[in-house]
Amino acid sequence: MTVTNPILCAIDTPDPGAAGKLVRAVQGEVGGIKLGLEFFGANGPQGVRLAAAGESSIFLDLKLHDIPNTVAGAVRSVASLEPMLLTIHTSGGPAMMRAAAEAATEAAQGRRRMKLMGVTVLTSLDGSDLEAVGQRGPVEDHVRRLAGLAQKSGLDGVICSPMEVAKLRADCGRDFLLVVPGIRPAGSAVGDQKRVMTPREAIDAGADYLVIGRPITEAQDPAAAARAIRAELP
Ligand code: C5P
């Protein structure tokens, strides 16, 4: 997929004023804004409308996971926000993913249809965590199985770690969207991220979009930080 600006800036704060200020600071310098549960829980859909006013590419990271009927309802409920991307858990199973995909198509009604992105295995889980919940075998196999299931069930792509992107690109083909967090420009603080790639490395490995938070949001000049990252990309 051809993406003009692949940088999605993660705004991780419950404070609507701070979020709005950051959105306005980076607007035009990034390809979109990611707002997640921390912001949504505090401010709801109206908070998203206000903070992201004028931003046409919103990545709503709500990681939905429930029975198919409920997830389809939640997809319809957020459709009025016209997100570009919305996350759901692939472990909710094929019926849940299909119901979500159908709801996204129905809810579009002439508007741009939101793209549904699958969360496979949270990067906070390792092999022993998966085993504790009854899942045997290497984490990577589970990620690849869930990504394949997401593709078959009508999702538009998955969120994946930098270490998985090349394999998933090979498995899922050119048209399946791969959105990659855990990105650190050379020389920037790694923070709590354990396995990181530079923006250029992740794009070269096959990422369509890069989720980048603190290297931009905690910079003295967030717009300049985003511009510098963009300048490194092909
Ligand atoms: O500040 P930083 O660049 O680490 O932010 C990355 C964003 O991507 C955060 O919103 C984080 O929750 C999210 N994320 C991640 N790793 C994952 C999934 C999501 O860092 N595996």
Short mmCIF file of C-alpha atoms in Angstrom, two decimals, residues 25-193:
data_model
loop_
_atom_site.label_atom_id
_atom_site.label_comp_id
_atom_site.label_asym_id
_atom_site.label_seq_id
_atom_site.Cartn_x
_atom_site.Cartn_y
_atom_site.Cartn_z
CA ALA A 25 1.72 20.79 17.13
CA VAL A 26 2.33 17.78 14.87
CA GLN A 27 -0.52 18.24 12.39
CA GLY A 28 0.80 18.25 8.85
CA GLU A 29 4.06 16.63 9.98
CA VAL A 30 2.63 13.16 10.67
CA GLY A 31 0.29 10.81 8.80
CA GLY A 32 -2.13 10.43 11.70
CA ILE A 33 -2.75 10.42 15.44
CA LYS A 34 -3.18 7.38 17.69
CA LEU A 35 -5.51 7.75 20.65
CA GLY A 36 -6.00 4.75 22.92
CA LEU A 37 -7.84 3.52 25.98
CA GLU A 38 -6.16 5.94 28.38
CA PHE A 39 -7.51 8.92 26.47
CA PHE A 40 -10.83 7.33 25.45
CA GLY A 41 -11.61 6.18 29.01
CA ALA A 42 -11.16 9.70 30.34
CA ASN A 43 -12.72 11.71 27.53
CA GLY A 44 -14.91 9.43 25.40
CA PRO A 45 -15.92 10.01 21.77
CA GLN A 46 -16.58 13.71 22.34
CA GLY A 47 -13.05 14.08 23.68
CA VAL A 48 -11.70 12.47 20.50
CA ARG A 49 -13.76 14.88 18.37
CA LEU A 50 -12.38 17.88 20.24
CA ALA A 51 -8.75 16.82 20.60
CA ALA A 52 -8.45 15.57 17.03
CA ALA A 53 -10.49 18.33 15.38
CA GLY A 54 -9.23 18.85 11.83
CA GLU A 55 -7.25 15.59 11.89
CA SER A 56 -8.52 13.26 9.20
CA SER A 57 -6.42 10.23 10.12
CA ILE A 58 -7.29 8.96 13.57
CA PHE A 59 -6.04 5.60 14.76
CA LEU A 60 -8.44 4.55 17.51
CA ASP A 61 -6.59 1.94 19.54
CA LEU A 62 -9.44 0.42 21.56
CA LYS A 63 -8.42 -3.26 21.27
CA LEU A 64 -11.99 -4.56 21.20
CA HIS A 65 -12.57 -8.14 22.39
CA ASP A 66 -16.08 -9.47 23.11
CA ILE A 67 -18.78 -11.63 21.54
CA PRO A 68 -19.35 -10.92 17.81
CA ASN A 69 -22.62 -9.05 18.33
CA THR A 70 -21.11 -6.71 20.92
CA VAL A 71 -17.95 -6.01 18.94
CA ALA A 72 -20.03 -5.30 15.81
CA GLY A 73 -22.10 -2.86 17.89
CA ALA A 74 -18.97 -1.15 19.20
CA VAL A 75 -17.64 -0.80 15.63
CA ARG A 76 -20.92 0.85 14.60
CA SER A 77 -20.78 3.10 17.69
CA VAL A 78 -17.35 4.53 16.86
CA ALA A 79 -18.05 4.82 13.12
CA SER A 80 -19.31 8.39 13.53
CA LEU A 81 -15.77 9.36 14.59
CA GLU A 82 -14.65 8.20 11.13
CA PRO A 83 -11.41 6.63 12.36
CA MET A 84 -8.89 5.62 9.72
CA LEU A 85 -7.85 2.58 11.82
CA LEU A 86 -9.49 0.70 14.72
CA THR A 87 -7.92 -2.23 16.65
CA ILE A 88 -9.61 -5.47 17.71
CA HIS A 89 -8.10 -8.60 19.30
CA THR A 90 -7.63 -11.46 16.85
CA SER A 91 -7.97 -13.94 19.75
CA GLY A 92 -11.68 -13.04 19.75
CA GLY A 93 -11.87 -15.55 16.89
CA PRO A 94 -12.99 -15.62 13.25
CA ALA A 95 -16.72 -15.01 13.88
CA MET A 96 -15.93 -11.90 15.93
CA MET A 97 -13.54 -10.57 13.29
CA ARG A 98 -16.01 -11.25 10.45
CA ALA A 99 -18.81 -9.52 12.37
CA ALA A 100 -16.56 -6.51 12.97
CA ALA A 101 -15.55 -6.34 9.30
CA GLU A 102 -19.20 -6.50 8.16
CA ALA A 103 -20.16 -3.80 10.68
CA ALA A 104 -17.37 -1.54 9.43
CA THR A 105 -18.61 -1.91 5.85
CA GLU A 106 -22.26 -1.32 6.79
CA ALA A 107 -21.41 1.67 8.99
CA ALA A 108 -19.33 3.38 6.30
CA GLN A 109 -22.42 4.45 4.34
CA GLY A 110 -20.57 6.37 1.68
CA ARG A 111 -17.92 7.63 4.12
CA ARG A 112 -14.37 6.25 4.07
CA ARG A 113 -14.56 2.76 5.59
CA MET A 114 -12.42 2.38 8.69
CA LYS A 115 -9.69 -0.24 8.44
CA LEU A 116 -9.80 -2.94 11.10
CA MET A 117 -6.44 -3.87 12.55
CA GLY A 118 -5.85 -7.06 14.51
CA VAL A 119 -3.86 -7.28 17.71
CA THR A 120 -2.16 -10.71 17.76
CA VAL A 121 -0.03 -11.41 20.85
CA LEU A 122 0.59 -8.44 23.13
CA THR A 123 4.32 -7.79 23.31
CA SER A 124 4.01 -7.74 27.12
CA LEU A 125 3.42 -11.53 26.98
CA ASP A 126 6.22 -14.06 26.67
CA GLY A 127 6.19 -17.82 26.14
CA SER A 128 5.55 -18.62 29.81
CA ASP A 129 2.61 -16.15 29.97
CA LEU A 130 1.07 -17.85 26.94
CA GLU A 131 1.60 -21.25 28.48
CA ALA A 132 -0.14 -20.05 31.66
CA VAL A 133 -3.27 -19.35 29.60
CA GLY A 134 -3.06 -22.72 27.85
CA GLN A 135 -1.22 -21.70 24.71
CA ARG A 136 1.75 -23.94 23.87
CA GLY A 137 4.47 -23.39 21.32
CA PRO A 138 6.68 -20.50 20.25
CA VAL A 139 5.14 -17.01 20.46
CA GLU A 140 6.11 -16.35 16.85
CA ASP A 141 4.06 -19.30 15.59
CA HIS A 142 1.04 -18.01 17.48
CA VAL A 143 1.51 -14.50 16.03
CA ARG A 144 1.72 -15.87 12.49
CA ARG A 145 -1.32 -18.10 12.96
CA LEU A 146 -3.40 -15.22 14.34
CA ALA A 147 -2.29 -12.86 11.57
CA GLY A 148 -3.31 -15.45 8.95
CA LEU A 149 -6.65 -15.94 10.68
CA ALA A 150 -7.19 -12.16 10.75
CA GLN A 151 -6.53 -11.96 7.02
CA LYS A 152 -8.93 -14.84 6.26
CA SER A 153 -11.57 -13.29 8.51
CA GLY A 154 -11.64 -10.00 6.63
CA LEU A 155 -9.43 -7.73 8.74
CA ASP A 156 -7.36 -5.16 6.86
CA GLY A 157 -4.11 -5.75 8.69
CA VAL A 158 -2.41 -6.33 12.03
CA ILE A 159 -0.31 -4.48 14.57
CA CYS A 160 3.08 -6.15 14.90
CA SER A 161 6.43 -5.74 16.57
CA PRO A 162 9.47 -4.72 14.51
CA MET A 163 10.79 -8.26 14.87
CA GLU A 164 7.74 -9.78 13.18
CA VAL A 165 7.19 -7.39 10.31
CA ALA A 166 9.36 -9.06 7.65
CA LYS A 167 7.88 -12.52 8.28
CA LEU A 168 4.31 -11.25 8.31
CA ARG A 169 4.90 -9.29 5.10
CA ALA A 170 6.11 -12.50 3.46
CA ASP A 171 3.19 -14.51 4.89
CA CYS A 172 0.38 -12.05 4.19
CA GLY A 173 1.40 -10.33 0.95
CA ARG A 174 1.66 -6.72 -0.15
CA ASP A 175 -1.92 -5.59 0.49
CA PHE A 176 -2.22 -6.54 4.16
CA LEU A 177 -1.54 -3.49 6.36
CA LEU A 178 1.27 -3.81 8.90
CA VAL A 179 1.37 -1.16 11.62
CA VAL A 180 4.48 -1.24 13.77
CA PRO A 181 5.15 0.30 17.22
CA GLY A 182 8.45 -0.04 19.10
CA ILE A 183 10.16 2.45 16.82
CA ARG A 184 13.10 4.54 17.98
CA PRO A 185 15.07 6.94 15.79
CA ALA A 186 18.82 6.34 16.14
CA GLY A 187 20.09 8.03 19.30
CA SER A 188 16.73 8.48 21.03
CA ALA A 189 15.80 7.06 24.45
CA VAL A 190 14.47 3.51 24.29
CA GLY A 191 12.33 3.97 27.47
CA ASP A 192 10.38 0.81 28.32
CA GLN A 193 10.52 -0.58 24.77
#
